[in-house]
Tab-separated table of C-alpha atoms in Angstrom:
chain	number	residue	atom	x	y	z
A	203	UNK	CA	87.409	121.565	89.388
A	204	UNK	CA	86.990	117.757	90.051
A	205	UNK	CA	90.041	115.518	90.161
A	206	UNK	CA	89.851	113.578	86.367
A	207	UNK	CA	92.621	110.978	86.287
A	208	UNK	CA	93.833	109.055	83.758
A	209	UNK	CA	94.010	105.363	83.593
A	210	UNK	CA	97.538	105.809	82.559
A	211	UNK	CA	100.767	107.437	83.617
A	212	UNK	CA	101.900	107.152	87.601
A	213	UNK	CA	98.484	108.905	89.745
A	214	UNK	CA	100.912	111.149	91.802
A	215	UNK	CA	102.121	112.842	88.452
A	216	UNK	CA	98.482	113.756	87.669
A	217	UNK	CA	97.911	114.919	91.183
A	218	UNK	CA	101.053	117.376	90.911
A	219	UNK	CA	99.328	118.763	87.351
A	220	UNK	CA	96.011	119.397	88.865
A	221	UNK	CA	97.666	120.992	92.110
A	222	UNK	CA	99.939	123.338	90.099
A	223	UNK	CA	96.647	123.680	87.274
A	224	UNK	CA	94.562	125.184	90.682
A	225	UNK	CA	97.653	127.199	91.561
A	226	UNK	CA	98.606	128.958	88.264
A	227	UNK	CA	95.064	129.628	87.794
A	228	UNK	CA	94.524	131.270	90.885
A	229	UNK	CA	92.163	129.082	92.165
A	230	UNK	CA	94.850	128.898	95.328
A	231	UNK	CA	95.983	131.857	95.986
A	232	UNK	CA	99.327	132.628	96.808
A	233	UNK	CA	100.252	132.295	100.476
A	234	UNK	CA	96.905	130.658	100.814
A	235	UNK	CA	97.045	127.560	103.072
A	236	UNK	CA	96.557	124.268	101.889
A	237	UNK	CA	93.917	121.508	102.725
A	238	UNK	CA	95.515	118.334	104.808
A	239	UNK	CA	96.763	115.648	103.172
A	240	UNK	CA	93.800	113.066	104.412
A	241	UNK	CA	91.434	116.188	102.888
A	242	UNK	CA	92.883	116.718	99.160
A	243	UNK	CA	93.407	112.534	99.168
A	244	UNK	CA	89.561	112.581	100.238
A	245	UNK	CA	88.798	114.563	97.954
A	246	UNK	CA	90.460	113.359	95.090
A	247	UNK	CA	89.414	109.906	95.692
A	248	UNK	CA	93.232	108.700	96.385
A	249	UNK	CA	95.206	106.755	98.661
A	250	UNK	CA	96.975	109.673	100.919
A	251	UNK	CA	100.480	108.537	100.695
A	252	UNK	CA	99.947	109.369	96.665
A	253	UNK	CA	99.035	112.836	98.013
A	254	UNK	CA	101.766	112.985	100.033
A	255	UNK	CA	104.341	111.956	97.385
A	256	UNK	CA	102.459	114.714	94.836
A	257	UNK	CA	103.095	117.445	97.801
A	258	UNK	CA	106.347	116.451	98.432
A	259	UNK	CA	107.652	116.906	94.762
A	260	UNK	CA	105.886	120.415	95.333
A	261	UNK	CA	107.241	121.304	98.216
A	262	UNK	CA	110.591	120.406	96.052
A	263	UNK	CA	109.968	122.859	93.802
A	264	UNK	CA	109.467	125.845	96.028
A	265	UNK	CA	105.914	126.032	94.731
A	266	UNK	CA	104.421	125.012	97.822
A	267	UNK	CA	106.274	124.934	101.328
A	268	UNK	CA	105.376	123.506	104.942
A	269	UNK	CA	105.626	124.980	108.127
A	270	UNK	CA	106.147	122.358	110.966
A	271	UNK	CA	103.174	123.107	112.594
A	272	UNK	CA	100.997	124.826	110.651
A	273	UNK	CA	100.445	123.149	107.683
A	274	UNK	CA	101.493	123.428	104.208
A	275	UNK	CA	101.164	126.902	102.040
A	276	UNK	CA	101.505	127.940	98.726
A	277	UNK	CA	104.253	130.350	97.971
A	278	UNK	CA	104.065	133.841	97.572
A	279	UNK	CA	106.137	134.446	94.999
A	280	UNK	CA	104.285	135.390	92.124
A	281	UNK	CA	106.660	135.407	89.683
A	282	UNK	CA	107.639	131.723	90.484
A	283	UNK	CA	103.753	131.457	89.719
A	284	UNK	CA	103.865	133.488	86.710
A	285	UNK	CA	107.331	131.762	85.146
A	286	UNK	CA	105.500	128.511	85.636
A	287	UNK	CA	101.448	129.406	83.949
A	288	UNK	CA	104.085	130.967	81.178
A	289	UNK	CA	105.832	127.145	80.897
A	290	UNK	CA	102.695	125.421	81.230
A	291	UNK	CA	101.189	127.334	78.701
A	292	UNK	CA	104.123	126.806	76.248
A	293	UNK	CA	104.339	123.311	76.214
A	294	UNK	CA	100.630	123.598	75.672
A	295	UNK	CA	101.176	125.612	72.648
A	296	UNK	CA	104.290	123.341	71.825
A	297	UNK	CA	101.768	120.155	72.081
A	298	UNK	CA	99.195	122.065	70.003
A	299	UNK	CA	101.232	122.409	66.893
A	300	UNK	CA	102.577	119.279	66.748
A	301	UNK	CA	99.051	117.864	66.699
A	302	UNK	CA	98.414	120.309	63.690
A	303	UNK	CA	101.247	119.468	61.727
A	304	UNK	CA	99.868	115.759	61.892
A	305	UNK	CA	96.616	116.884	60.284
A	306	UNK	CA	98.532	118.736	57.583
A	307	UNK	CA	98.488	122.435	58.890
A	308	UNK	CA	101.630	124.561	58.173
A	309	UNK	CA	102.804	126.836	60.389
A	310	UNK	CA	100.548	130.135	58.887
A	311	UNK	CA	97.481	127.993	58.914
A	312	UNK	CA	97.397	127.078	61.921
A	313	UNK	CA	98.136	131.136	62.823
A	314	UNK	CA	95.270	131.727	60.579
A	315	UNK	CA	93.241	129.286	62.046
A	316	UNK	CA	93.590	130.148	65.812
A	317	UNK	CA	92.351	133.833	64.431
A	318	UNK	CA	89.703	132.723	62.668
A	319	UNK	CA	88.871	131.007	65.697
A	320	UNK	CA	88.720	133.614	68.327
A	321	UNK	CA	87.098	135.968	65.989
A	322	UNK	CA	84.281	133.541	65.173
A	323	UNK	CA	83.224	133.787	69.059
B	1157	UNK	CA	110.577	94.227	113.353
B	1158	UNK	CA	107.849	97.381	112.395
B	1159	UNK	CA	105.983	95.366	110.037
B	1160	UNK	CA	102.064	95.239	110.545
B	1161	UNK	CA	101.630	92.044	108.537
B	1162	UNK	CA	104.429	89.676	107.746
B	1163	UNK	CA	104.710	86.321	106.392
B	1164	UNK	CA	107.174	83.974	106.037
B	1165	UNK	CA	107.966	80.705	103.919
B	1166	UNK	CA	104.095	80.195	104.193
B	1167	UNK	CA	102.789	77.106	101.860
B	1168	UNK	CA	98.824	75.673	102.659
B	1169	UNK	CA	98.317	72.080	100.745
B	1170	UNK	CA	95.023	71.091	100.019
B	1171	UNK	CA	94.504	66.804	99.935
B	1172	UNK	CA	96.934	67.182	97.221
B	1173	UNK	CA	96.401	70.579	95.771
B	1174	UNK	CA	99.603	73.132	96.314
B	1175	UNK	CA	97.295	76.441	97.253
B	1176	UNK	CA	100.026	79.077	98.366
B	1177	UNK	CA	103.452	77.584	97.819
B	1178	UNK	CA	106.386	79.541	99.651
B	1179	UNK	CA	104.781	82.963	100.244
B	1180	UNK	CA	106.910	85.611	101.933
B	1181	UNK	CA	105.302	89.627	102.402
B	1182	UNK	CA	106.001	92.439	104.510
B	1183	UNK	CA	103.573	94.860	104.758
B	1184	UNK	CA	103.947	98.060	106.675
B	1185	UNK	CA	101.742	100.561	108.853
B	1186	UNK	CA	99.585	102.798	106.343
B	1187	UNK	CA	99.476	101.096	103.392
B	1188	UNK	CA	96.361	100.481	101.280
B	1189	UNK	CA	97.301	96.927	99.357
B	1190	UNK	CA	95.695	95.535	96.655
B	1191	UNK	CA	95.329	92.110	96.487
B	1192	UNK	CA	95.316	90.826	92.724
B	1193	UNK	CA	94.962	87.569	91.250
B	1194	UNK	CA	92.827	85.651	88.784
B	1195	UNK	CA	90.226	82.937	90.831
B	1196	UNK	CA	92.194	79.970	92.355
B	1197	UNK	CA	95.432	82.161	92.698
B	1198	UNK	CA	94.935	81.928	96.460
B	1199	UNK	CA	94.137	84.821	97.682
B	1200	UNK	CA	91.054	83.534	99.667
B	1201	UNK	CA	93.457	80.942	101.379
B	1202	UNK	CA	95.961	83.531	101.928
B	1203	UNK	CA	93.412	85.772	103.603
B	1204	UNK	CA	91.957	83.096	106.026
B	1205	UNK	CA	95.543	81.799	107.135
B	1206	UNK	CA	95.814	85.931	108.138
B	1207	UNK	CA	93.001	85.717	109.845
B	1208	UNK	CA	93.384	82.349	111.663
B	1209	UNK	CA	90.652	80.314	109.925
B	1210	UNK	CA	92.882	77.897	108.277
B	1211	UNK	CA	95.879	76.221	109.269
B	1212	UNK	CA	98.618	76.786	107.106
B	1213	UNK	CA	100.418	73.210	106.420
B	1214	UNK	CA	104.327	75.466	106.805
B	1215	UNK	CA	105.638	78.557	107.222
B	1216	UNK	CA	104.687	81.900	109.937
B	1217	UNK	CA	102.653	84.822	109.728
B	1218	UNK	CA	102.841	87.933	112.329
B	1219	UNK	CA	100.289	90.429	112.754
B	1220	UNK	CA	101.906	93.278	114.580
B	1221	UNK	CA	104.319	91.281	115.820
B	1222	UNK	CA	102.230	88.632	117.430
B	1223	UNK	CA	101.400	84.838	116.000
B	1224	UNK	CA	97.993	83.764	114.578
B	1225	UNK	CA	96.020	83.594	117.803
B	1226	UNK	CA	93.497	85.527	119.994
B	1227	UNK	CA	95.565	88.527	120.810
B	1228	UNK	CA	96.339	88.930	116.460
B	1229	UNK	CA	92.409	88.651	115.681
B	1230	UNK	CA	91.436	91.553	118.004
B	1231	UNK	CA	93.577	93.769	115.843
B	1232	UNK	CA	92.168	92.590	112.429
B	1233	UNK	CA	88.914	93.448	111.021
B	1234	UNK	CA	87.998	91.067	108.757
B	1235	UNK	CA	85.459	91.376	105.650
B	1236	UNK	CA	84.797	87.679	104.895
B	1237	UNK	CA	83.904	87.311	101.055
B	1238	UNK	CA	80.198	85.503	102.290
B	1239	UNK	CA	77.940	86.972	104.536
B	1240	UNK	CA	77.296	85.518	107.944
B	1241	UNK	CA	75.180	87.976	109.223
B	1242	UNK	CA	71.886	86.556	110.796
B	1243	UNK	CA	69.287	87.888	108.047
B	1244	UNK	CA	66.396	87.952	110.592
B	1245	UNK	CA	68.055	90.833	113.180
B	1246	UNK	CA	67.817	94.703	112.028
B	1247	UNK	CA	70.765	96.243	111.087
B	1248	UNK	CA	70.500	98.281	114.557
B	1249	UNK	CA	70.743	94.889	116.363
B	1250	UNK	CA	73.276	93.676	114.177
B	1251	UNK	CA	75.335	97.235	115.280
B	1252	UNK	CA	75.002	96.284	119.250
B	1253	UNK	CA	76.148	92.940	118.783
B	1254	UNK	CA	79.422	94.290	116.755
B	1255	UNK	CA	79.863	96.588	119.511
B	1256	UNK	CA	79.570	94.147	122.443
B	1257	UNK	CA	81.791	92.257	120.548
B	1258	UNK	CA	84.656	94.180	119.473
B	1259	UNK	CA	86.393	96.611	122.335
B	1260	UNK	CA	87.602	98.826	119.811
B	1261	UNK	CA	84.318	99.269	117.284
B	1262	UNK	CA	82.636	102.607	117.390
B	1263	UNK	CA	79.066	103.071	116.942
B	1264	UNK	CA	79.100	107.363	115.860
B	1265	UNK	CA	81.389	105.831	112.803
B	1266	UNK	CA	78.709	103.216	111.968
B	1267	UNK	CA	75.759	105.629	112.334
B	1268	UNK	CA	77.194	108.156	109.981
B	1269	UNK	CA	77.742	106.166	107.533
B	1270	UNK	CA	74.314	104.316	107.758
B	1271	UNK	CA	73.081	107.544	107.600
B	1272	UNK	CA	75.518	108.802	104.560
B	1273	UNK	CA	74.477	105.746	102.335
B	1274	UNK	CA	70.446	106.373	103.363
B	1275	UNK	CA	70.711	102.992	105.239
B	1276	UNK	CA	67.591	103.046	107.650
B	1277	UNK	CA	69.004	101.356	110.771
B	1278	UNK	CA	65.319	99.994	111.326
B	1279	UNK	CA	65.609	97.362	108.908
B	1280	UNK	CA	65.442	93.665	108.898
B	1281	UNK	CA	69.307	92.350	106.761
B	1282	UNK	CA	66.679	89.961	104.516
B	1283	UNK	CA	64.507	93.126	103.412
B	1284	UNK	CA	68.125	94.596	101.966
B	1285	UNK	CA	69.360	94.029	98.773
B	1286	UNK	CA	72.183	92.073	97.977
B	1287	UNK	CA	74.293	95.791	97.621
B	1288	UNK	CA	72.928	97.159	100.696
B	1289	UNK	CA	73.712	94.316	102.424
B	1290	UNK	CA	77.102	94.005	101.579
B	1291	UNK	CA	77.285	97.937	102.675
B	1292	UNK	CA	76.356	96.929	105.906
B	1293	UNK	CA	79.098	94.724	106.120
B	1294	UNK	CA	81.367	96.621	104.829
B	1295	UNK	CA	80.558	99.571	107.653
B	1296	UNK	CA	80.468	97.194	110.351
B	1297	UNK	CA	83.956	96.345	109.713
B	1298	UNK	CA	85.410	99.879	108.492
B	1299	UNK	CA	83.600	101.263	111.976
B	1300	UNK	CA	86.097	98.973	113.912
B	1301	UNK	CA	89.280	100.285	114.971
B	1302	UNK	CA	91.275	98.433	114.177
B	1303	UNK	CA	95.373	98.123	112.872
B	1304	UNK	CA	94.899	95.825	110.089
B	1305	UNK	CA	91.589	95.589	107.844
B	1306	UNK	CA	91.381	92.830	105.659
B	1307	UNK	CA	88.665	93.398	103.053
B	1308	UNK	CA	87.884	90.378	100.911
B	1309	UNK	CA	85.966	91.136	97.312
B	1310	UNK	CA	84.220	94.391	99.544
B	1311	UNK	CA	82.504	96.305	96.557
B	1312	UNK	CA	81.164	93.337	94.096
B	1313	UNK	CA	77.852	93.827	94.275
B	1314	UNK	CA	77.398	97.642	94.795
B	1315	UNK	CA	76.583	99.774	92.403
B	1316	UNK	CA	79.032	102.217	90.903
B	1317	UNK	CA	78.468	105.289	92.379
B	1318	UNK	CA	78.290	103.719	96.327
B	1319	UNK	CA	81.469	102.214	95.519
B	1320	UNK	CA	82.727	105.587	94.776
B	1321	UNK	CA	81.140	106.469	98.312
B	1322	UNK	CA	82.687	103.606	99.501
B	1323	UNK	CA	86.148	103.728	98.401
B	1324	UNK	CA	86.156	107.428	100.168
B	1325	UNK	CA	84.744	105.635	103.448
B	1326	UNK	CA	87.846	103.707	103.023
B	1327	UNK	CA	90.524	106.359	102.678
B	1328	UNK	CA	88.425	109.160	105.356
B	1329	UNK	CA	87.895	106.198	108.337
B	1330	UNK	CA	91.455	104.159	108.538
B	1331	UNK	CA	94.001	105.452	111.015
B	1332	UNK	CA	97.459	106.418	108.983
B	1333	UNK	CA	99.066	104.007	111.085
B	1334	UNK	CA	96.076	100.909	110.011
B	1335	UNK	CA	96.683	99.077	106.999
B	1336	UNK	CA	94.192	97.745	104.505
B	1337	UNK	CA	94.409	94.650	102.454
B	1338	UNK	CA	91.926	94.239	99.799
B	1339	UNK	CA	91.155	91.253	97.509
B	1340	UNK	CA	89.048	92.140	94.505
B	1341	UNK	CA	88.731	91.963	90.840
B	1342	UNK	CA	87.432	95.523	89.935
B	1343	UNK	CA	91.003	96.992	89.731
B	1344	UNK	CA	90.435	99.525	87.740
B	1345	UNK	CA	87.614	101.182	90.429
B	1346	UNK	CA	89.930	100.240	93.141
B	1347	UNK	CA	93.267	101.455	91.716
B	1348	UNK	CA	93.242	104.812	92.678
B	1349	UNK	CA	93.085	104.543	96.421
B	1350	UNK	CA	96.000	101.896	96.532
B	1351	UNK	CA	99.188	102.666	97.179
B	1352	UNK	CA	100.908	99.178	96.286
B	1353	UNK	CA	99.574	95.923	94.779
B	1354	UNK	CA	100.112	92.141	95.144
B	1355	UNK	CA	99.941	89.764	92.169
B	1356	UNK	CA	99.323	86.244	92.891
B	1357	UNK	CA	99.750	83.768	90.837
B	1358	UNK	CA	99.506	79.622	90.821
B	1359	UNK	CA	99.851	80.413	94.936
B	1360	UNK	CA	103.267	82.447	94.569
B	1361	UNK	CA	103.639	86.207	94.787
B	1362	UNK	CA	104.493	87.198	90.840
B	1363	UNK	CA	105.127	90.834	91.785
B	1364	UNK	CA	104.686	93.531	95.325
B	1365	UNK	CA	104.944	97.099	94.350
B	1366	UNK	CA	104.064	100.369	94.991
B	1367	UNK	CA	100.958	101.459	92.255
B	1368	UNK	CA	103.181	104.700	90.642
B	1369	UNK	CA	106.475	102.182	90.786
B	1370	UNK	CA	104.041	99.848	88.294
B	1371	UNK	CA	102.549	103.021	86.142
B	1372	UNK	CA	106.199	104.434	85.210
B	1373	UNK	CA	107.664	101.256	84.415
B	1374	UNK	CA	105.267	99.502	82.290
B	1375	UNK	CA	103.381	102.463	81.058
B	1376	UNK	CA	100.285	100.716	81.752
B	1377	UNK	CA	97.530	100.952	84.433
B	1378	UNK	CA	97.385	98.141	87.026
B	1379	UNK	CA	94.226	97.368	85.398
B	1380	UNK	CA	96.082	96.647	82.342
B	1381	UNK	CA	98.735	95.437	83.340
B	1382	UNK	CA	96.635	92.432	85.373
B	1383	UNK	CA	94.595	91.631	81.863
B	1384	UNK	CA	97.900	91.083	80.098
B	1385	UNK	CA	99.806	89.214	83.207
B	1386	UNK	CA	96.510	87.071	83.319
B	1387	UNK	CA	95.549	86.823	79.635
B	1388	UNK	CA	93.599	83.795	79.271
């Protein structure tokens, strides 16, 4: 998934959402050792000490953890993985109907709607 | 004193015109620092005083530690805003000479990123266009190593995908302990690979702070943020 960043809100924030997006998605896997700094900032087309910051409030979380030599891994513990795709997805769904209710759609349409929807396909 | 670059009480008078009144910075090792400003806010003069080509009328500037002199311009690598490149030598020749010139330039850097951009080395500087060109120049100073690099307008006239390319050279080739000061006007391209920003204004610094600092407090992109500090 390529890095898209947003012209606004602080860069390091969207680095931390993409990081835990490729976590909670399992496109790290747990335990799985992380690219350097200088790499991800590479890759993502950012200035490495905005890496560093996104790691660090990570690494403050427990969702990712360095060892002194080694590097920096992701953690193993899959229901800290789990708990946090569950909150991610809930704010998602949080976000989602409040954009609804601006178009007009009580609460049963927009259940009906997201059925419709996945039945359609 | 850690500081890589740092400037005190500096003022440069022109005849009579003020260009950088009172100017005080400290910039640290492994910083990438955006230089902002709308034209005449002195960043040009500010830049050449760095690099020892003007004379400031008062005030100091250290360069690891060290006064304007011989011993600070071995440790800066300067990308001058004009060419001054001798448009009848290849860019191979123009390579050697870099190298026999700077102690600390390294020719495997330059080659792989002649050979990244599909530079052919073979090549006269007046047969390149005004973008390829400026790449040149742009590698011959990023294949230096060197503690401060001090990149005046560097990505004008490429086009937008090189400076993409270019802006990666950038963050892959300086040391963490290097800094990089760059002067340009295409913030919003540049942004991302800061990690602080300069505002000059009228020859005074209007604001120094980290990029994410700027973002959370005003909301608002740097980009923004200049075309509203600057609104004409």
């Amino acid at each position: 998934m390529p890095w898209i960043l947003n012209a606004s809100g602080p860069i390091f924030v969207q680095l931390i959402e993409h990081l835990q997006n490729n976590i909670v998605s399992g496109k790290y896997d747990p335990g799985q050792k992380l690219p350097s700094v200088r790499d991800l900032a590479f890759d993502a087309g950012v200035n490495p000490n905005t890496m560093q910051r996104a790691l660090s409030e990570l690494e403050s979380t427990g969702l990712v953890h360095s060892e002194t030599t080694s590097g920096r891994f992701i953690t193993e513990d899959k229901k800290m993985i789990d708990e946090l795709r569950a909150s991610l997805a809930d704010s998602l769904k949080q976000e989602f109907f409040i954009n609804m209710g601006k178009l007009g759609f009580s609460e049963k349409e927009i259940l009906q709607f997201v059925n419709q929807n996945s039945t359609a396909k | 004193m850690n500081n890589l670059l740092e400037i005190q009480g500096l003022s440069k008078t022109y005849d009579r015109v003020q260009a950088l009144t009172n100017v005080n910075l400290s910039i640290g090792p492994g910083h990438i620092t955006g230089l902002l400003g709308p034209n005449g806010s002195g960043k040009t003069t500010l830049i050449k005083i760095i690099c020892g080509l003007l004379q400031p009328t008062s005030g100091a500037v250290y360069v690891d530690g060290m006064p304007i002199g011989t011993e600070s311009k071995k440790v800066i690598s300067y990308l001058p805003d004009q060419t001054y490149l001798n448009d009848n030598m290849t860019v191979e020749a123009t390579i050697t000479m870099f190298r026999d010139f700077y102690a600390d330039f390294d020719m495997n850097r330059a080659y792989n990123m002649l050979t990244n951009l599909g530079i052919n080395p073979k090549f006269k500087l007046k047969t390149l266009s005004k973008g390829t060109k400026e790449k040149v120049q742009l590698i011959l100073v990023m294949s230096r190593r060197a503690k401060l690099y001090i990149l005046d307008e560097p990505i004008a006239g490429v086009d937008p995908a090189a400076r993409d390319y270019i802006l990666r050279t950038i963050i892959g080739n300086y040391d963490p302990s290097a800094s990089i000061l760059i002067s340009t006007h295409l913030i919003a391209d540049v942004e991302r690979i800061l990690d602080e920003a300069i505002f000059l204004q009228y020859g005074n610094v209007r604001l120094y702070q980290p990029i994410d600092t700027i973002r959370s407090e005003t909301g608002k992109s740097v980009d923004e943020l200049f075309r509203e500090v600057y609104r004409c």
